[in-house]
Short mmCIF file of C-alpha atoms and ligand atoms in Angstrom, two decimals:
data_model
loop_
_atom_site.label_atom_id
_atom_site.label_comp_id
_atom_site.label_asym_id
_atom_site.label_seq_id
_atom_site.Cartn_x
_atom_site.Cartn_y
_atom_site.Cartn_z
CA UNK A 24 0.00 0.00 0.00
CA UNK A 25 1.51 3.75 -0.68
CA UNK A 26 0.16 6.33 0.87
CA UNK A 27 0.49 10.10 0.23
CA UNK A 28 0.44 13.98 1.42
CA UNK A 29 -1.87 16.16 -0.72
CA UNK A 30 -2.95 19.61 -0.50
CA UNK A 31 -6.31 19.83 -2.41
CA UNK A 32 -7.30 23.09 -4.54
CA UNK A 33 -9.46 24.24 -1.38
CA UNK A 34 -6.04 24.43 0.75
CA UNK A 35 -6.90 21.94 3.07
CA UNK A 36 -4.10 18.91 3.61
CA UNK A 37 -5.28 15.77 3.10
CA UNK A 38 -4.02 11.76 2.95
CA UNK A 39 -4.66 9.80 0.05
CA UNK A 40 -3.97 6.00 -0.58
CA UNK A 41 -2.03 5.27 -3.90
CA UNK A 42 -3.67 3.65 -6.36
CA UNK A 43 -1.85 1.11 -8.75
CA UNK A 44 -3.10 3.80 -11.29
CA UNK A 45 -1.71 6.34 -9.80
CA UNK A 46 -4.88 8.13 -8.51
CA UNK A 47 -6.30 9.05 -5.23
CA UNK A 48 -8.44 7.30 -2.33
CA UNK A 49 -8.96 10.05 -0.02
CA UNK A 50 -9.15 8.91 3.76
CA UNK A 51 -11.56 10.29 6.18
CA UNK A 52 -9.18 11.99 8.98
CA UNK A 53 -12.18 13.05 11.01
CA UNK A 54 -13.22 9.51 11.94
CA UNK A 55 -11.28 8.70 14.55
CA UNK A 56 -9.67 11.35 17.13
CA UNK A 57 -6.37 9.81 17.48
CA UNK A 58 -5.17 9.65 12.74
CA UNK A 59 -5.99 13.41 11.91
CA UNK A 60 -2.17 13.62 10.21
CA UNK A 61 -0.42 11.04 7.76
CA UNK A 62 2.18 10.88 10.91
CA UNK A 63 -0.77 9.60 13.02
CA UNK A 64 -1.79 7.08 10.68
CA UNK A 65 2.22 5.96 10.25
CA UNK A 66 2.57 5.97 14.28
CA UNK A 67 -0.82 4.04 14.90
CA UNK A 68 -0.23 -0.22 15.46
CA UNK A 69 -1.86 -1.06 12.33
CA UNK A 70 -1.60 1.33 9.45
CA UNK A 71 -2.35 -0.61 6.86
CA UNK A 72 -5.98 -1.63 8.62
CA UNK A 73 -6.45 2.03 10.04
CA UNK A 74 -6.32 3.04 6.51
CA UNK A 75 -8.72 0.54 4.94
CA UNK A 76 -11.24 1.69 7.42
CA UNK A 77 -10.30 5.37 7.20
CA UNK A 78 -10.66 5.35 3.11
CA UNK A 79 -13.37 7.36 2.47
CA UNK A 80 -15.97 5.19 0.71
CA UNK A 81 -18.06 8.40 -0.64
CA UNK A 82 -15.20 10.28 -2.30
CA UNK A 83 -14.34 10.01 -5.97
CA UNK A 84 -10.92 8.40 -7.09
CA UNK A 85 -8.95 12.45 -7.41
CA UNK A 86 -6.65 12.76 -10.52
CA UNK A 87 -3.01 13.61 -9.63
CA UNK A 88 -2.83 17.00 -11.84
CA UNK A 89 -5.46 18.03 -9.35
CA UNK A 90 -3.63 17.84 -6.32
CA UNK A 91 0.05 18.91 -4.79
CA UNK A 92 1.63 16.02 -3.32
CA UNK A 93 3.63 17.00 -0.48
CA UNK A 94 6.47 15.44 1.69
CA UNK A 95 5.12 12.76 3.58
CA UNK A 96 6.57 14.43 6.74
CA UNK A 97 4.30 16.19 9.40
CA UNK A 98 6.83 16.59 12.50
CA UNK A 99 8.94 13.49 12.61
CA UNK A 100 13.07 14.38 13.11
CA UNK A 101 15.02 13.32 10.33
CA UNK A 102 18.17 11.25 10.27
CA UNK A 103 20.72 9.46 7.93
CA UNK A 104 23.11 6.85 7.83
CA UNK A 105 26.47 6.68 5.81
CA UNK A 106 29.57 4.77 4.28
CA UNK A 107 26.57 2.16 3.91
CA UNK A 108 27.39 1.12 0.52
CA UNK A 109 30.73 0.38 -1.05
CA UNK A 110 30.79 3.33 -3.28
CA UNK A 111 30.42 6.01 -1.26
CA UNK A 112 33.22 4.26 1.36
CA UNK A 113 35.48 4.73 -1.99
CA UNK A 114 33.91 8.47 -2.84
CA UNK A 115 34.63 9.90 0.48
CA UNK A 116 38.30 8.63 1.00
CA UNK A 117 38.91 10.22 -2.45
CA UNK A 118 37.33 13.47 -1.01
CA UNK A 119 39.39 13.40 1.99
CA UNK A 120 42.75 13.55 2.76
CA UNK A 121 42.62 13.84 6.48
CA UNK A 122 39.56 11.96 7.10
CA UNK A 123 40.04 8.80 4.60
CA UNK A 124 40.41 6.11 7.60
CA UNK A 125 37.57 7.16 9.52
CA UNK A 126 35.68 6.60 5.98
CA UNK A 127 37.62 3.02 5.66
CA UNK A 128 36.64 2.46 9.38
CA UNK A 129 33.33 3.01 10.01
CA UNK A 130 32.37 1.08 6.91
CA UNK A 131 33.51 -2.32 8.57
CA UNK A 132 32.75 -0.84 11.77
CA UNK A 133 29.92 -2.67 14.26
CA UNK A 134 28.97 0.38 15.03
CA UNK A 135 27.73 2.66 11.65
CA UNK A 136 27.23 6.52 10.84
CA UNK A 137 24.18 8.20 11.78
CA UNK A 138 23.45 12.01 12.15
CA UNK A 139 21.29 14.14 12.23
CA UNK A 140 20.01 15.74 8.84
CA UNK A 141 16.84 17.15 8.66
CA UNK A 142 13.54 19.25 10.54
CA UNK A 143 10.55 19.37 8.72
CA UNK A 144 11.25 23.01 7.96
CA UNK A 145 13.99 22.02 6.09
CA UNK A 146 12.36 19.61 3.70
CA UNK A 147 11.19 19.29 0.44
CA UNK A 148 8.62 17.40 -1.49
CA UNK A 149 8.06 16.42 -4.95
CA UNK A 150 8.54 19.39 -7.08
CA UNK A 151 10.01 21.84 -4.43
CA UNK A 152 13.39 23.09 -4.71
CA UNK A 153 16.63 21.41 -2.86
CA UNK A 154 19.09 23.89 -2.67
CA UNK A 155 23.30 23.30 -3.00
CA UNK A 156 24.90 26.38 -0.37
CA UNK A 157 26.12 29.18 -1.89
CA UNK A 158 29.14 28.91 -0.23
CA UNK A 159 30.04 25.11 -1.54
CA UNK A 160 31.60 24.44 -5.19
CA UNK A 161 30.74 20.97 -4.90
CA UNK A 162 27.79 19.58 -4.52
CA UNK A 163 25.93 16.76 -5.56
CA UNK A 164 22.15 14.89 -4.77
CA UNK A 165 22.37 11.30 -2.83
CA UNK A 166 19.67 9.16 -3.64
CA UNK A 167 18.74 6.98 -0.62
CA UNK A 168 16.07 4.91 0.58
CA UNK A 169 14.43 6.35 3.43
CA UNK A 170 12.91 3.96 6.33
CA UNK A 171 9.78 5.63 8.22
CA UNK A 172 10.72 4.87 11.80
CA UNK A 173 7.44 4.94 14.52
CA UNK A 174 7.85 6.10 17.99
CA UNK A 175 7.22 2.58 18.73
CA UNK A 176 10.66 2.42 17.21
CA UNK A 177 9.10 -0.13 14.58
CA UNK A 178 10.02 0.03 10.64
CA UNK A 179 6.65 1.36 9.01
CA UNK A 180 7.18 1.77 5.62
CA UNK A 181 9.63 3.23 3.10
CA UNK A 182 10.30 6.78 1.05
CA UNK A 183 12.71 8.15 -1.52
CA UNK A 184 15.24 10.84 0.04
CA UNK A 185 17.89 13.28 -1.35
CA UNK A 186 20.38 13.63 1.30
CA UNK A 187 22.00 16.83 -0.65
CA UNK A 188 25.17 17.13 0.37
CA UNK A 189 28.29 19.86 0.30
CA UNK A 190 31.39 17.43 -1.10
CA UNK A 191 33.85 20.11 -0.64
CA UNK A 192 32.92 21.27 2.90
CA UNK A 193 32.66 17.42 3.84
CA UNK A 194 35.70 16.98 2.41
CA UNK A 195 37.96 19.89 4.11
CA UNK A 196 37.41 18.30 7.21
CA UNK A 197 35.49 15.42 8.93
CA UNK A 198 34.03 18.29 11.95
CA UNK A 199 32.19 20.03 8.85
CA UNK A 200 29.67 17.03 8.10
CA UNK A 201 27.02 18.83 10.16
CA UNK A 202 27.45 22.54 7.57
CA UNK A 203 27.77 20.25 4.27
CA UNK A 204 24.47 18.38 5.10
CA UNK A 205 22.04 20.80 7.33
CA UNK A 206 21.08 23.81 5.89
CA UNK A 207 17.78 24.90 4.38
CA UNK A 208 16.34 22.81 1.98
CA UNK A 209 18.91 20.28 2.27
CA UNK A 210 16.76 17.12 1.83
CA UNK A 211 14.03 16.21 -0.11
CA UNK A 212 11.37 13.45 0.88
CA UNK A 213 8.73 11.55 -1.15
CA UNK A 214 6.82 11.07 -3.21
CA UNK A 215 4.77 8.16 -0.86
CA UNK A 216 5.43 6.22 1.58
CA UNK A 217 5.73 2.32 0.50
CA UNK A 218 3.42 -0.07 3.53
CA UNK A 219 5.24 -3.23 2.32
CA UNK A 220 2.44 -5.88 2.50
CA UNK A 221 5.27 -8.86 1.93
CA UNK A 222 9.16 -8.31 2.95
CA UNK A 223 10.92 -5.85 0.80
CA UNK A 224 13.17 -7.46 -2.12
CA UNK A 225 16.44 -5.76 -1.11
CA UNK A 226 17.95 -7.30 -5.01
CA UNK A 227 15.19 -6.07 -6.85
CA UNK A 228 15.31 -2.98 -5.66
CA UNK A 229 16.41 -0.43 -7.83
CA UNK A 230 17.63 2.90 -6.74
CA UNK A 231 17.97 5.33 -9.91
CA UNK A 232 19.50 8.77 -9.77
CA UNK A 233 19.07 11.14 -13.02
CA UNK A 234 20.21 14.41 -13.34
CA UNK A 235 19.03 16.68 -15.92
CA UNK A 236 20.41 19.94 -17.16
CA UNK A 237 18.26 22.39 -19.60
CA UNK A 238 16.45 19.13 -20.02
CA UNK A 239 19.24 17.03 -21.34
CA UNK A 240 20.66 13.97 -18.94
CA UNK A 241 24.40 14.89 -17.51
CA UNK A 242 24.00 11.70 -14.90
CA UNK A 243 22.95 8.74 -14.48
CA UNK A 244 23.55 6.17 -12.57
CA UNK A 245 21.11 3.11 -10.40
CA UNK A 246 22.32 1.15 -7.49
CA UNK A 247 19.92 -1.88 -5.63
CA UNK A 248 19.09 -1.96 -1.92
CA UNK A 249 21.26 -5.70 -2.82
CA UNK A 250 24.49 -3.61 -2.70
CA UNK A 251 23.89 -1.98 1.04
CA UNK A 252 25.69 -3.35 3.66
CA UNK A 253 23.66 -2.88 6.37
CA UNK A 254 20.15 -4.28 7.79
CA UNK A 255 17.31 -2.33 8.49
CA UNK A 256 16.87 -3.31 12.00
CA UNK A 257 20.51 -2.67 12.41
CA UNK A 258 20.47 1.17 11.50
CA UNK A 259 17.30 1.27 13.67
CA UNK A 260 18.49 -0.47 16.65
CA UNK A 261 21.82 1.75 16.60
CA UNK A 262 19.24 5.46 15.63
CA UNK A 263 17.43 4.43 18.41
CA UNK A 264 20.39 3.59 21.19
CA UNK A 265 19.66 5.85 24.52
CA UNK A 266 17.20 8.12 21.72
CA UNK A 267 13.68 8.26 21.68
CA UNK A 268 12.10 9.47 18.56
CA UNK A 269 8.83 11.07 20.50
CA UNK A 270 7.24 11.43 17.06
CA UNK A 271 8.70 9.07 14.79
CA UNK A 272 11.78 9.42 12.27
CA UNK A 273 12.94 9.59 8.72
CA UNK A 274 15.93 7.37 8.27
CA UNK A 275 17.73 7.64 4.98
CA UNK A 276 20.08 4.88 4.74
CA UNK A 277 23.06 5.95 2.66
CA UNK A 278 23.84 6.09 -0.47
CA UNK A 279 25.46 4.00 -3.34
CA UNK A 280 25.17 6.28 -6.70
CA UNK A 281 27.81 9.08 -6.41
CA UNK A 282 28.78 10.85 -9.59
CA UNK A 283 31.86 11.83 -10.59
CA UNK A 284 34.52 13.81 -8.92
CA UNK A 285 34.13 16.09 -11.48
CA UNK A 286 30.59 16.44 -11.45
CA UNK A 287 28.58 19.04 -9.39
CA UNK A 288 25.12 20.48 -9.35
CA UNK A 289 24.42 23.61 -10.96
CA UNK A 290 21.44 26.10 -10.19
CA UNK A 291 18.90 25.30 -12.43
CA UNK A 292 19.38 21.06 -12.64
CA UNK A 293 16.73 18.92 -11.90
CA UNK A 294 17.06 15.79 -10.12
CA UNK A 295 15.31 12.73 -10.25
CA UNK A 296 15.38 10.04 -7.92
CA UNK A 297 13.42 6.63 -8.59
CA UNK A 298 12.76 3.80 -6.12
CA UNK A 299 10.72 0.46 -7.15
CA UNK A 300 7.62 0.17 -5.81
CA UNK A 301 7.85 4.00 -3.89
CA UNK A 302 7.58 6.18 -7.79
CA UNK A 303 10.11 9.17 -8.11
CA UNK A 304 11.14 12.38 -6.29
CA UNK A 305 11.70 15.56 -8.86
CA UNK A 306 13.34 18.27 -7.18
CA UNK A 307 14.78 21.52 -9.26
CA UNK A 308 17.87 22.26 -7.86
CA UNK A 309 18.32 26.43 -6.93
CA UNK A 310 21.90 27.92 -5.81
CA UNK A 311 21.61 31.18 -4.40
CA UNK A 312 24.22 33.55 -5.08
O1 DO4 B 8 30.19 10.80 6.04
C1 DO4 B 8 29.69 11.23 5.10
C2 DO4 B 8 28.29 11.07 4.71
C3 DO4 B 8 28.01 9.79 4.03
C4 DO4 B 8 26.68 9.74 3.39
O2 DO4 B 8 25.86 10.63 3.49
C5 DO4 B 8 26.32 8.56 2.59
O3 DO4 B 8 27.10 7.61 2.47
O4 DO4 B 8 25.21 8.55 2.05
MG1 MG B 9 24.03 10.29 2.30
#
């Protein structure tokens, strides 16, 4: 089941289920006191049946150019993980000359990377700009699978994220990671979120990054959830060490398409990122300055 984040042509903010068509089953959010918000529903035991009997038998199936679809965030924290896949072990020690063995390390390392990377306020949703800093030369998109964490501390269900990121900042020196990944509109989220009804085929799982400049493709490049190193549970279990998540979290998961060294976003790009079985997140890319 996907679910989804609209704003309607009224204004008002509503939650839609996916359809295999790619329309919209509005839900009822004034049924039950305790799922007014798409976080509620993600946070309750049972989405998946607290959805079915939210779906809102009397409203018409709404066609997507009707609607906004938003991030699928309301006010969960959001985090990340990294050095989770092979290739971006090997992209940051080529970034870094001070910082390669802590790259090297904490690749094989029981313990992985996780920080923090995101508010709400600093997110964006399908169509809505991700910005690079106007103080970084490099910069490039990460496209990552994104787990939807509930309070519970129980893996829900599964989103595309960008985890932008400032390669040159990074790079200068390990203490920066915090500057070259949290800033506004540093992340984008969506489009749905993915209730796996059967367990998740990590091999078939394809994560596809495309870049597009005045239209044309300048990257490309697809990795499969096959290729990341670490479980789910695992990067939950270590998020979630001496840290509750009072309203649920965002956990991107690292990434394993990096482009070239040579490579950065430039204002006015576009980048796509496409998950099986979650759609695609289009985000324009602005640099102010
Ligand atoms: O330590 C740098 C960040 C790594 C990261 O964001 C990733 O691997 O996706
Ligand atoms: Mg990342």
């Amino acid at each position: 089941m996907r679910l989804a984040k609209l704003r309607l042509a009224d204004d008002s903010i509503r939650v839609a289920e996916v359809t295999n068509e790619g329309l919209f089953k509005l839900l009822d959010l004034t049924q039950v006191d305790h799922a007014r918000t798409l976080m509620d529903i993600l946070n309750s035991p049972d989405p998946i049946g607290l959805t079915r009997f939210l779906i809102d038998a009397q409203s018409p199936l709404l066609d997507p150019r009707l609607v906004k679809v938003m991030a699928p965030i309301d006010r969960q924290e959001v985090w990340a993980a990294g050095v989770t896949y092979k290739r971006s072990q090997v992209a940051r020690m080529q970034e870094s000359e001070t910082a390669a063995s802590h790259y090297d390390r904490v690749y094989t390392a029981p313990r992985p990377e996780i920080f923090f990377k995101a508010t709400p306020s600093r997110v964006s949703g399908p169509g809505e700009p991700v910005r690079v800093r106007a103080d970084s030369q490099w910069s490039v998109p990460e496209p990552e699978l994104a787990l939807v964490i509930s309070p519970a501390k129980r893996l829900v269900g599964f989103t595309a994220g960008n985890d932008m990121s400032a390669r040159d900042i990074e790079g200068e020196n390990p203490l920066y990671l915090p500057q070259a990944k949290v800033y506004n509109g540093c992340c984008g989220l969506g489009p749905f979120v993915l209730i796996p009804e059967a367990p998740v085929d990590r091999n078939a799982t394809k994560i596809r990054l495309t870049i597009l400049r005045s239209g044309a493709t300048v990257f490309a490049g697809e990795t499969d959830l096959g290729q990341m190193k670490r479980e789910f549970d695992e990067l939950i279990d270590w998020l979630t060490r001496e840290n509750d998540l009072v309203d649920g979290a965002f956990l991107l998961t690292g990434t394993g398409v990096v482009p070239p060294d040579n490579f950065t976003l430039i204002d006015g790009d576009v980048s796509q990122i496409e998950i099986t079985g979650i759609g695609t997140l289009t985000n324009p890319v602005v640099k102010a300055g």
